[in-house]
XYZ file of N, CA, C and O in Angstrom:
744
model
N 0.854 -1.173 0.000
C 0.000 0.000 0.000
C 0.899 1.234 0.000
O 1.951 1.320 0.633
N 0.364 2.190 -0.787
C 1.472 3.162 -0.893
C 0.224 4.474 -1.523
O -0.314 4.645 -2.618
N 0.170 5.031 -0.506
C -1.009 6.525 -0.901
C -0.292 7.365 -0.417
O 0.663 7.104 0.315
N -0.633 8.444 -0.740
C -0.232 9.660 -0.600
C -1.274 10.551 -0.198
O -1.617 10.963 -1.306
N -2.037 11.149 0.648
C -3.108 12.310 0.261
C -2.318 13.576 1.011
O -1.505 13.772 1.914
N -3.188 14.375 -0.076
C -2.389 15.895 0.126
C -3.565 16.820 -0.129
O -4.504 16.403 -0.806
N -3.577 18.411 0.516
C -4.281 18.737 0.124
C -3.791 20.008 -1.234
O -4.604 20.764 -1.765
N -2.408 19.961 -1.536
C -2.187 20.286 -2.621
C -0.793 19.965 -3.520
O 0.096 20.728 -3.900
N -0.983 18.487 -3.702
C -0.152 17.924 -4.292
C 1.366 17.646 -3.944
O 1.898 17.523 -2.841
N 1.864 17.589 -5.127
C 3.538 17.732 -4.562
C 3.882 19.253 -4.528
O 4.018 19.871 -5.584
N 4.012 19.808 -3.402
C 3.833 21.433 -3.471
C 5.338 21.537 -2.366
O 5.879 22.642 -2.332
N 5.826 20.644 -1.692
C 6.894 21.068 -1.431
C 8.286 20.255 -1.859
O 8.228 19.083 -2.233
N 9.173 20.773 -1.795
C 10.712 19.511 -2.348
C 10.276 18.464 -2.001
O 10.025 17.529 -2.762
N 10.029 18.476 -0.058
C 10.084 17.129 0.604
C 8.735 16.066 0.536
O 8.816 14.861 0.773
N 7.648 16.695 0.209
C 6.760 15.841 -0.317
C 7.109 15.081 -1.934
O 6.750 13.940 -2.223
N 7.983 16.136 -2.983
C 8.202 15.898 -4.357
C 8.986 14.557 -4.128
O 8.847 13.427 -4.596
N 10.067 15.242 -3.020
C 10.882 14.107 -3.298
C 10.512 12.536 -2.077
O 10.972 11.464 -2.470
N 9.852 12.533 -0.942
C 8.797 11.328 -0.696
C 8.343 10.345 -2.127
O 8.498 9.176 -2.479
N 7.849 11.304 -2.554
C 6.683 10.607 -3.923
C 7.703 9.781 -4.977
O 7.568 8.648 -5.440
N 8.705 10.706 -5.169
C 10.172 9.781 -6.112
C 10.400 8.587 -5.147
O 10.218 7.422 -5.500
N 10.759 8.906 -4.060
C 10.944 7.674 -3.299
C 10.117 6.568 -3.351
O 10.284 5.475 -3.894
N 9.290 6.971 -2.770
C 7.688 5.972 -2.725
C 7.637 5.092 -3.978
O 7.263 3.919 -4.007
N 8.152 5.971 -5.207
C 7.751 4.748 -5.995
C 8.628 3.984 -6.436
O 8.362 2.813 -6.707
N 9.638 4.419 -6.566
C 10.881 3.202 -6.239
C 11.459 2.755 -7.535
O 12.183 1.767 -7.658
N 11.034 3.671 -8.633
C 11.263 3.184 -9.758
C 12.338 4.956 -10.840
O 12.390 6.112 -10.420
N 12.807 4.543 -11.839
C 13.233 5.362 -12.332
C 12.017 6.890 -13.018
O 11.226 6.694 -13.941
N 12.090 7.578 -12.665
C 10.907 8.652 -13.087
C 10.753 8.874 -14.712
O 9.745 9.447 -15.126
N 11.525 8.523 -15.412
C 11.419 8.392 -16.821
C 10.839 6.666 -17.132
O 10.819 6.277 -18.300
N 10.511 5.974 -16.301
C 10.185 4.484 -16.940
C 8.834 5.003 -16.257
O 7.999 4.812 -17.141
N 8.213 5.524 -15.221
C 6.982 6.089 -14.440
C 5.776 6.374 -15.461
O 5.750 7.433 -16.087
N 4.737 5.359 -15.618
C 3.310 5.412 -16.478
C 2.357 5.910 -15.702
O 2.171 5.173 -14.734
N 1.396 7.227 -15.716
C 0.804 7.443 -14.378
C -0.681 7.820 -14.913
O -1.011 8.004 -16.084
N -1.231 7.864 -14.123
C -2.572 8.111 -14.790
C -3.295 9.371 -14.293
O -3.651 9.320 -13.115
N -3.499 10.178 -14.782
C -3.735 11.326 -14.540
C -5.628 11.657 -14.282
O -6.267 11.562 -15.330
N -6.272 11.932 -13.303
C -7.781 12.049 -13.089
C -8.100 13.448 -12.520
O -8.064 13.812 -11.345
N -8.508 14.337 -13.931
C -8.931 15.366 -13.192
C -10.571 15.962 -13.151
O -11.075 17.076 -13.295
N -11.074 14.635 -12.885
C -12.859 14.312 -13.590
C -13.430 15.612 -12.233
O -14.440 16.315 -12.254
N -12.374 15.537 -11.211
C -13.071 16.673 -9.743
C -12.947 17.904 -10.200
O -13.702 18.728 -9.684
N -12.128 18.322 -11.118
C -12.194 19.987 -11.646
C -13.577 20.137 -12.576
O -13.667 19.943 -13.789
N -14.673 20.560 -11.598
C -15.534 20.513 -12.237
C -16.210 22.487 -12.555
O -17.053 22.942 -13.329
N -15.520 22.979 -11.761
C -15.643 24.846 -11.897
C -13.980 25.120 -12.195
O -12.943 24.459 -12.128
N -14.469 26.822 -12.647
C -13.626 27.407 -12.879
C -11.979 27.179 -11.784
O -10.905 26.594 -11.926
N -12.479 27.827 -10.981
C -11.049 27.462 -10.156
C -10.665 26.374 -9.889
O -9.561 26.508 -9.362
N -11.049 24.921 -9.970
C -10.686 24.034 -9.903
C -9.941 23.249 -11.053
O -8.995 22.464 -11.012
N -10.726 23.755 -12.126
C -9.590 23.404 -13.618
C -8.514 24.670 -14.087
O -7.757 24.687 -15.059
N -8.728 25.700 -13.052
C -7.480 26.591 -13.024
C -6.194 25.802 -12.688
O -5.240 25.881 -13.462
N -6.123 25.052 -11.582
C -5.034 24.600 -11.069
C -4.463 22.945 -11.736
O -3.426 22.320 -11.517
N -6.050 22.533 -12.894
C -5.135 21.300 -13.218
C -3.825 21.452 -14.036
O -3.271 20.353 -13.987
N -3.052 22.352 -14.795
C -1.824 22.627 -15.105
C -0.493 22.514 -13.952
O 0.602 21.982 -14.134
N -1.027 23.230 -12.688
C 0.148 22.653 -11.582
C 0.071 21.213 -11.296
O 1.067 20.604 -10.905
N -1.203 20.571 -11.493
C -1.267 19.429 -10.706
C -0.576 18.406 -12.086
O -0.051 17.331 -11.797
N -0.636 18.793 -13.313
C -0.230 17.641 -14.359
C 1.778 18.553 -14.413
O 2.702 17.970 -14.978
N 1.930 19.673 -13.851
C 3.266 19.486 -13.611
C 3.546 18.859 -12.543
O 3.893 17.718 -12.848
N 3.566 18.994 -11.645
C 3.726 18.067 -10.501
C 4.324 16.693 -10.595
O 5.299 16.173 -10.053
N 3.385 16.251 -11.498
C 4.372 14.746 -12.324
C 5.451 15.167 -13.255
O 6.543 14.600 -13.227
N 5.145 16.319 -14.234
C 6.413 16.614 -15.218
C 7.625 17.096 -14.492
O 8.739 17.094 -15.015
N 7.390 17.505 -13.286
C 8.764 18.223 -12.581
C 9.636 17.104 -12.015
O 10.863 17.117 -11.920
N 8.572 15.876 -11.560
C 9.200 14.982 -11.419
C 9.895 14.074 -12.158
O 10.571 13.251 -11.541
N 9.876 14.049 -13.283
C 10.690 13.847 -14.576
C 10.242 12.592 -14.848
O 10.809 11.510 -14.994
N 8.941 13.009 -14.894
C 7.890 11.740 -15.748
C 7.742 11.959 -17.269
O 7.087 12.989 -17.433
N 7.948 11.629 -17.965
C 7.587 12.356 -19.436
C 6.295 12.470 -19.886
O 5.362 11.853 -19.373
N 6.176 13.280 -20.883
C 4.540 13.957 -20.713
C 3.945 12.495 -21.991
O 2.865 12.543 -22.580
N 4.521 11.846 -22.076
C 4.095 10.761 -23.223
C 3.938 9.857 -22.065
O 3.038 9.095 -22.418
N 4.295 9.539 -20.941
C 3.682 7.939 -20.188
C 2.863 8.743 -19.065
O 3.054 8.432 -17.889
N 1.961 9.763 -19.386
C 1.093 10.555 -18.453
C -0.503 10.172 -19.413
O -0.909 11.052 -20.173
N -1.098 9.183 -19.325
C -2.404 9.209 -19.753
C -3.664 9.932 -18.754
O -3.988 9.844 -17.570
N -4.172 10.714 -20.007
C -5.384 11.594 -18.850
C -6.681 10.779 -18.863
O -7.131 10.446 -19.959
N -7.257 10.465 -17.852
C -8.562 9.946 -17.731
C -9.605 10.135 -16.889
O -9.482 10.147 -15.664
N -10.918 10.327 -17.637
C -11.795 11.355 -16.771
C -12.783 10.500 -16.371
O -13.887 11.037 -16.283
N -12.744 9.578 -16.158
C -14.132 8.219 -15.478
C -15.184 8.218 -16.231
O -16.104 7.697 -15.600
N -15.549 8.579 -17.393
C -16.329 8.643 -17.867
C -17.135 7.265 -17.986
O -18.335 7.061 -18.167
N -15.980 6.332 -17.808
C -15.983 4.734 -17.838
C -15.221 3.947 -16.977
O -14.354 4.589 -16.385
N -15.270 2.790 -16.730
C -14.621 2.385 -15.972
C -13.062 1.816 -16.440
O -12.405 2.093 -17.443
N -12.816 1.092 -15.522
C -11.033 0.438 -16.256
C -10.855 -0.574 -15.165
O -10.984 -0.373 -13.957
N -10.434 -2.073 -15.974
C -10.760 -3.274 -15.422
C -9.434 -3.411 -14.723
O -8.573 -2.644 -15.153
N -9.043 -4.274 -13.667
C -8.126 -3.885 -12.691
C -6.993 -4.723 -13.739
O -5.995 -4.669 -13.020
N -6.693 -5.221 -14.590
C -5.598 -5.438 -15.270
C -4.959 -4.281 -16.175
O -3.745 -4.180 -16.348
N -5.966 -3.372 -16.765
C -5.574 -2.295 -17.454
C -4.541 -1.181 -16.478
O -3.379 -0.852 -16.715
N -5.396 -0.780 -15.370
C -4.792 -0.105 -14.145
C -3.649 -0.831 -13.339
O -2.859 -0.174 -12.661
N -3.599 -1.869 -13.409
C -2.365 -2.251 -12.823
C -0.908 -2.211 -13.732
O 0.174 -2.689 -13.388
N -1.277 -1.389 -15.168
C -0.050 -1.263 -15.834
C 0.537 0.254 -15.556
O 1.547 0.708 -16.093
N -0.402 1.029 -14.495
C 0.390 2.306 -13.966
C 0.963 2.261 -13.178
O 0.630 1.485 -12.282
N 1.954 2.920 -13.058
C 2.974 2.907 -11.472
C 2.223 3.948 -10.567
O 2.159 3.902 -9.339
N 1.616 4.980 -11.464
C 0.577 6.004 -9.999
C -0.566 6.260 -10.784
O -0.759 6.367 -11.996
N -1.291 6.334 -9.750
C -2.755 7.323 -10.012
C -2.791 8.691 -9.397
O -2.673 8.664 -8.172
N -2.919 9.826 -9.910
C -3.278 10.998 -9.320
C -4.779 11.383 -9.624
O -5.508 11.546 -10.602
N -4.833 11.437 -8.316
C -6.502 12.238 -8.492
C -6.290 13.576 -8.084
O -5.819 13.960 -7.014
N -6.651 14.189 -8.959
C -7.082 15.816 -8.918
C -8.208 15.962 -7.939
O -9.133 15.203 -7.652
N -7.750 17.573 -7.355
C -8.898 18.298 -6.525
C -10.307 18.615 -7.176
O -10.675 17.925 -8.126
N -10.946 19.433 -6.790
C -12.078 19.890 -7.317
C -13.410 19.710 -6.193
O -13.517 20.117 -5.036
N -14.196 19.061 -6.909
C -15.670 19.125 -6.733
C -16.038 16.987 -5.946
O -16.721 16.159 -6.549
N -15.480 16.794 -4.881
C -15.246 15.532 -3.976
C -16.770 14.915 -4.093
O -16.667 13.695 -4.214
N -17.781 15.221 -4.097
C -19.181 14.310 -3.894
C -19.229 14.010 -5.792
O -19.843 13.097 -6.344
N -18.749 14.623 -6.178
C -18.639 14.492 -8.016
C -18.020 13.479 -8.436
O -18.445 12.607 -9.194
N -16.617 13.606 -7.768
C -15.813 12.515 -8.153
C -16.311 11.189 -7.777
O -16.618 10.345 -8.619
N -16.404 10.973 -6.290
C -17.026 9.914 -5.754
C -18.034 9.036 -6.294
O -18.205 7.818 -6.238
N -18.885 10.351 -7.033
C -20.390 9.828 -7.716
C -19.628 9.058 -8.743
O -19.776 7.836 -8.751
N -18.787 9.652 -9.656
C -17.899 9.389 -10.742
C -17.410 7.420 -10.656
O -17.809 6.379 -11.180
N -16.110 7.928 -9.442
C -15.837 6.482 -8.778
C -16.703 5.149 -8.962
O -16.534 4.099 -9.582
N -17.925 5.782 -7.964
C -18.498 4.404 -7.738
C -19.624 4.353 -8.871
O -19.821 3.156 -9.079
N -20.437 5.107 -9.683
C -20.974 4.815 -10.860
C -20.117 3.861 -11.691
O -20.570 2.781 -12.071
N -18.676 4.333 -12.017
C -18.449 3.402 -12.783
C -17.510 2.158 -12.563
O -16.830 1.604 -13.427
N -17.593 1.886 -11.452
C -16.912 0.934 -10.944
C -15.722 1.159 -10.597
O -15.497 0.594 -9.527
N -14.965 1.638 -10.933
C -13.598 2.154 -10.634
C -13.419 2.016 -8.922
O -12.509 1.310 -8.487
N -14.203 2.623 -8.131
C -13.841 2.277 -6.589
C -13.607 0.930 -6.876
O -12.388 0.830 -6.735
N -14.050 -0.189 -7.201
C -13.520 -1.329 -6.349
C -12.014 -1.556 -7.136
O -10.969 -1.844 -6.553
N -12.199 -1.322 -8.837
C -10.709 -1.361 -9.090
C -9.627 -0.407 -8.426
O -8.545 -0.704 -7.919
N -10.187 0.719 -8.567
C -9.034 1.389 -7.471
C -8.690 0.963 -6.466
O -7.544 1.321 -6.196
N -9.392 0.001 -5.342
C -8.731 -0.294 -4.267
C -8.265 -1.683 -4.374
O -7.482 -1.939 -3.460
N -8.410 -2.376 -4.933
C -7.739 -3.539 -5.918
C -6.421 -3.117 -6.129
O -5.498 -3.781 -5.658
N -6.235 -2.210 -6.704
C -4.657 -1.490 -7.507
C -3.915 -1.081 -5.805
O -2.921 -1.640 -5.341
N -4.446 -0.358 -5.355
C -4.348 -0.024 -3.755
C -3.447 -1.357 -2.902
O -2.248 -1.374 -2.621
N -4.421 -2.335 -2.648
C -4.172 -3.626 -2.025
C -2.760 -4.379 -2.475
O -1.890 -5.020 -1.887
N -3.033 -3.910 -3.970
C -2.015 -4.570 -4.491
C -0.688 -3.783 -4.634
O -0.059 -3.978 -5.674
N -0.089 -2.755 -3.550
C 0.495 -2.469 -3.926
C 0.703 -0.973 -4.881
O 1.847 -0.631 -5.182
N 0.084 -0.543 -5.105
C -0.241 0.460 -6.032
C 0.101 1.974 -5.957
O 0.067 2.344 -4.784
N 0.392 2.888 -6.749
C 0.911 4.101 -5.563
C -0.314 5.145 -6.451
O -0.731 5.400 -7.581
N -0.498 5.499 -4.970
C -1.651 6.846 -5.580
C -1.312 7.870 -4.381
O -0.978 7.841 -3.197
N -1.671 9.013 -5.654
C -1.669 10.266 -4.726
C -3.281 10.968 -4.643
O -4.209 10.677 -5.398
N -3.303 11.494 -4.044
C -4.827 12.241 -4.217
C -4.170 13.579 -2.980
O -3.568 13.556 -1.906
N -4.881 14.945 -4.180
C -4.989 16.176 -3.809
C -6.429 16.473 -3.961
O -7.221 16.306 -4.888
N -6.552 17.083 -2.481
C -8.048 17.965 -2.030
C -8.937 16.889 -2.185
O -8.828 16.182 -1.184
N -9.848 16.385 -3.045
C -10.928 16.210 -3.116
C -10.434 14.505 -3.645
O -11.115 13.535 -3.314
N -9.556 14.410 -4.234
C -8.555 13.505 -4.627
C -8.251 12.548 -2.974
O -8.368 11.337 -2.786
N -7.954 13.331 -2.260
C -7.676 12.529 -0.625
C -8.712 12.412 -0.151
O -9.093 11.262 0.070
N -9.573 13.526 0.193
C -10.991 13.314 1.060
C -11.622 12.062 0.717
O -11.903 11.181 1.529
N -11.877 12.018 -0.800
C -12.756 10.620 -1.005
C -11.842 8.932 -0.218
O -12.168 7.785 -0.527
N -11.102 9.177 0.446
C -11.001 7.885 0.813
C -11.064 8.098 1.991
O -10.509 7.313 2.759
N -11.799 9.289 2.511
C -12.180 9.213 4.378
C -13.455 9.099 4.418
O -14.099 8.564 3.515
N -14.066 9.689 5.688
C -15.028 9.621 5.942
C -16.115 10.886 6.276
O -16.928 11.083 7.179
N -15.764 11.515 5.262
C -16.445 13.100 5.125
C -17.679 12.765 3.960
O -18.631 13.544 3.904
N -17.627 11.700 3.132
C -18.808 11.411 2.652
C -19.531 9.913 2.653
O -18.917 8.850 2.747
N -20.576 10.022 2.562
C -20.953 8.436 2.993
C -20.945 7.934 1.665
O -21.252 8.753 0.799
N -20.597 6.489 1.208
C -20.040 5.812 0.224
C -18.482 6.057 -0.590
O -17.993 6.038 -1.720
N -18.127 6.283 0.776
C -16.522 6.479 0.249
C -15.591 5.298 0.401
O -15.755 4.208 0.948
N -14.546 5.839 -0.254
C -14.379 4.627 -0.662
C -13.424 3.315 0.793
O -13.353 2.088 0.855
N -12.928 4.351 1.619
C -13.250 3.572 2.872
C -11.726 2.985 3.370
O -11.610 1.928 3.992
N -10.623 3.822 3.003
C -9.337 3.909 3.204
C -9.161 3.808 4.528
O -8.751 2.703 4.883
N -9.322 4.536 5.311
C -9.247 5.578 6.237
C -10.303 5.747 7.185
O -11.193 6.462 6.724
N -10.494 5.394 8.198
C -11.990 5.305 9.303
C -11.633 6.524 10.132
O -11.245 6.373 11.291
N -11.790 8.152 9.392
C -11.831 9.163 10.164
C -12.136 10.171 8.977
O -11.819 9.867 7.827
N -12.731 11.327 9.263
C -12.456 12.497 8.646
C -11.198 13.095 8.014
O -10.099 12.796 8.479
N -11.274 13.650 7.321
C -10.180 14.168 6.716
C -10.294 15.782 6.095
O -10.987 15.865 5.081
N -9.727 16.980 6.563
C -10.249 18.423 6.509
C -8.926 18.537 5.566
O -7.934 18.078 6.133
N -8.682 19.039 4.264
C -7.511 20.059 3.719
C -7.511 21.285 3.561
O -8.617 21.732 3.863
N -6.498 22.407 3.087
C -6.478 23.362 3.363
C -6.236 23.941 4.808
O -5.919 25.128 4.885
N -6.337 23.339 5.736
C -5.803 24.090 6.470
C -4.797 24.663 7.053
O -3.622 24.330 6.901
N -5.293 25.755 7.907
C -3.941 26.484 8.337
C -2.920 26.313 9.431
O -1.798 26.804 9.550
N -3.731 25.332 10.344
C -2.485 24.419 11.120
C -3.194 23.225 10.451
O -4.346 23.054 10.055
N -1.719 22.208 10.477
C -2.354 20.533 10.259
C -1.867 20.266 11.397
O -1.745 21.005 12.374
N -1.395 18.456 11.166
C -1.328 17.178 12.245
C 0.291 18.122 12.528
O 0.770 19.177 12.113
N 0.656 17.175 13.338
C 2.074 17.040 14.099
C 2.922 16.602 13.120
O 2.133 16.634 12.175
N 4.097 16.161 12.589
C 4.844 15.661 11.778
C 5.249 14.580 12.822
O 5.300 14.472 14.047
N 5.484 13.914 11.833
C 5.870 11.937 12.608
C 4.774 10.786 12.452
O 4.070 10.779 11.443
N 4.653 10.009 13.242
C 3.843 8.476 12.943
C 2.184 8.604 13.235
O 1.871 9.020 14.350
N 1.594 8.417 12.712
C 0.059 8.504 13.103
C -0.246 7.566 14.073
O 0.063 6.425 13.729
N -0.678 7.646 15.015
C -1.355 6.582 16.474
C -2.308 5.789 15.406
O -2.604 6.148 14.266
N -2.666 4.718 16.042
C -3.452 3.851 15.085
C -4.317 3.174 16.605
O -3.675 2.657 17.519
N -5.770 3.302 16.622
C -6.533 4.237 15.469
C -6.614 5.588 15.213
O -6.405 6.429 16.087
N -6.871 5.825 14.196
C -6.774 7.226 14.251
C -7.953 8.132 14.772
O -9.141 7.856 14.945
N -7.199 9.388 14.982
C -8.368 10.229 15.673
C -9.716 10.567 14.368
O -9.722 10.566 13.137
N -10.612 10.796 15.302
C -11.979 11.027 14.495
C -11.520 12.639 13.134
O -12.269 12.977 12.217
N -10.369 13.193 13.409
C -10.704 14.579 12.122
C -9.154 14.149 12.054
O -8.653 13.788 13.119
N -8.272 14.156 10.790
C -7.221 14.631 10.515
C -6.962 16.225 9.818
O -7.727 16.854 9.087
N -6.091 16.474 10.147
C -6.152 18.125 9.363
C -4.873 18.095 8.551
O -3.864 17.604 9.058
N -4.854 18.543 7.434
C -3.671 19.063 5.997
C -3.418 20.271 6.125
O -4.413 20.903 6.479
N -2.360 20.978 5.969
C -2.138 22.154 5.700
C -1.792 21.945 4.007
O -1.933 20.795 3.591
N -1.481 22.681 3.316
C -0.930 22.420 2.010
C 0.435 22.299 1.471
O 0.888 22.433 0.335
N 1.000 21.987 2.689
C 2.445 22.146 2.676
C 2.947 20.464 4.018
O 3.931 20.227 4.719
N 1.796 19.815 3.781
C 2.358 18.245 4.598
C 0.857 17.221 3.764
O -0.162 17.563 3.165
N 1.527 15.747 4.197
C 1.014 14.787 3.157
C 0.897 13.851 4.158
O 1.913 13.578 4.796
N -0.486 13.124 4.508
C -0.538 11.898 4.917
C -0.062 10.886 4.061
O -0.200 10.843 2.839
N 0.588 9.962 4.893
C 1.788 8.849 4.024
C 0.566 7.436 4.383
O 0.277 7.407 5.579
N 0.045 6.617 3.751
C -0.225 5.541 4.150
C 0.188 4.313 3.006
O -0.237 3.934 1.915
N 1.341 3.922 4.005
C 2.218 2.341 3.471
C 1.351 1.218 4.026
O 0.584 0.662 3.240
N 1.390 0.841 5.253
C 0.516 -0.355 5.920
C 0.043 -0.010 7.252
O 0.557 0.811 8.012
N -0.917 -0.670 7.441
C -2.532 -0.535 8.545
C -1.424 -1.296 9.561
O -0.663 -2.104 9.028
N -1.304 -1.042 11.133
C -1.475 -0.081 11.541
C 0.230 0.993 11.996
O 0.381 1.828 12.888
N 1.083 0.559 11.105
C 2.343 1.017 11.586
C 3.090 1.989 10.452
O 4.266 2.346 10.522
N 2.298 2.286 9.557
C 2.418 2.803 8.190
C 1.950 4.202 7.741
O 1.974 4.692 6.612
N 1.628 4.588 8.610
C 0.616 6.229 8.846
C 1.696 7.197 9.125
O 2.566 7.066 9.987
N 1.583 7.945 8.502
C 3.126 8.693 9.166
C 2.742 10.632 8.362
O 2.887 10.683 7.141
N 2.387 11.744 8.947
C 2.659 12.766 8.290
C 3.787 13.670 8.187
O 4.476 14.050 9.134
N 3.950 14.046 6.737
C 5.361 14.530 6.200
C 4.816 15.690 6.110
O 3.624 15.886 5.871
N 6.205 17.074 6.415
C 6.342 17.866 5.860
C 5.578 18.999 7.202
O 5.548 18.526 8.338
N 5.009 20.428 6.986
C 4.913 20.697 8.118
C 3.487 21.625 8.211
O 3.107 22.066 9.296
């Protein structure tokens, strides 16, 4: 298991460079799949250009970056030929609807289980807490981003407390249930 949630991406070195780590592979061999189906208003598809650099800075090439907007689903053999999933911010009860209409929640957490590395910014992280009902069920607590203080930096207690908080400048890390929780950055 290897997630990332943020509430605004790779936005600092030490989250950028976590995420190189995390995936353990050369950033030019890196196939990722890009979801920005949550930019559903203006300001929210303002920012999908930082969020599809975010991978280019990381020296993914813009040719193994496929964009995909759920319009449909994708059977868990297709998705298991990405090394990441990024889910874009935006509009979180949208996406979700998105998710589980087309099946994709259960392949996404299939890809998850197995190993899989995903990041999710804003609305991208929330959907795997418990801020909406039929989510997809990561995480048995709330989850608030944007804010202006977050968590503590270091290991998450397991279980976790009922609200986690993001600032936009730290990243809940989740590797494995219950010793694998850990927030980066500050």
């Amino acid at each position: 298991m290897r997630v990332l949630l943020t509430s605004a991406g790779l936005e600092t070195e030490e989250i950028k460079e976590y995420f190189v780590k995390m995936t353990g592979k050369n950033m030019a061999d890196i196939k990722a799949l890009f979801i920005p189906t949550a930019a559903i208003d203006a300001e929210a598809i303002e920012v999908l250009p930082k969020c599809m650099n975010d991978l280019l800075k990381c020296g993914i090439p813009n040719k193994n970056i496929r964009v995909f907007d759920l319009h449909a689903g994708m059977e868990p053999a297709e998705l298991q030929k990405y090394d990441v999933v990024y889910l874009c911010g935006g509009n979180t009860a949208y996406l979700l609807e998105r998710i589980n209409a087309t099946g994709f929640n259960v392949t996404l957490m299939e890809y998850i289980r197995a190993n899989g590395m995903v990041i999710g910014v804003s609305a991208g992280s929330i959907l795997f807490c418990n801020n909406l009902a039929d989510n997809l069920g990561l995480l048995n607590t709330k989850l608030d981003v944007h804010c202006p203080d977050g968590e503590t930096r270091g290991k998450v207690e397991y279980p976790i407390k009922d609200n986690v908080r993001l600032t936009n400048t730290c990243a809940l890390v989740i590797r494995e249930f219950p010793d694998g929780l850990e927030i980066i950055g500050e």
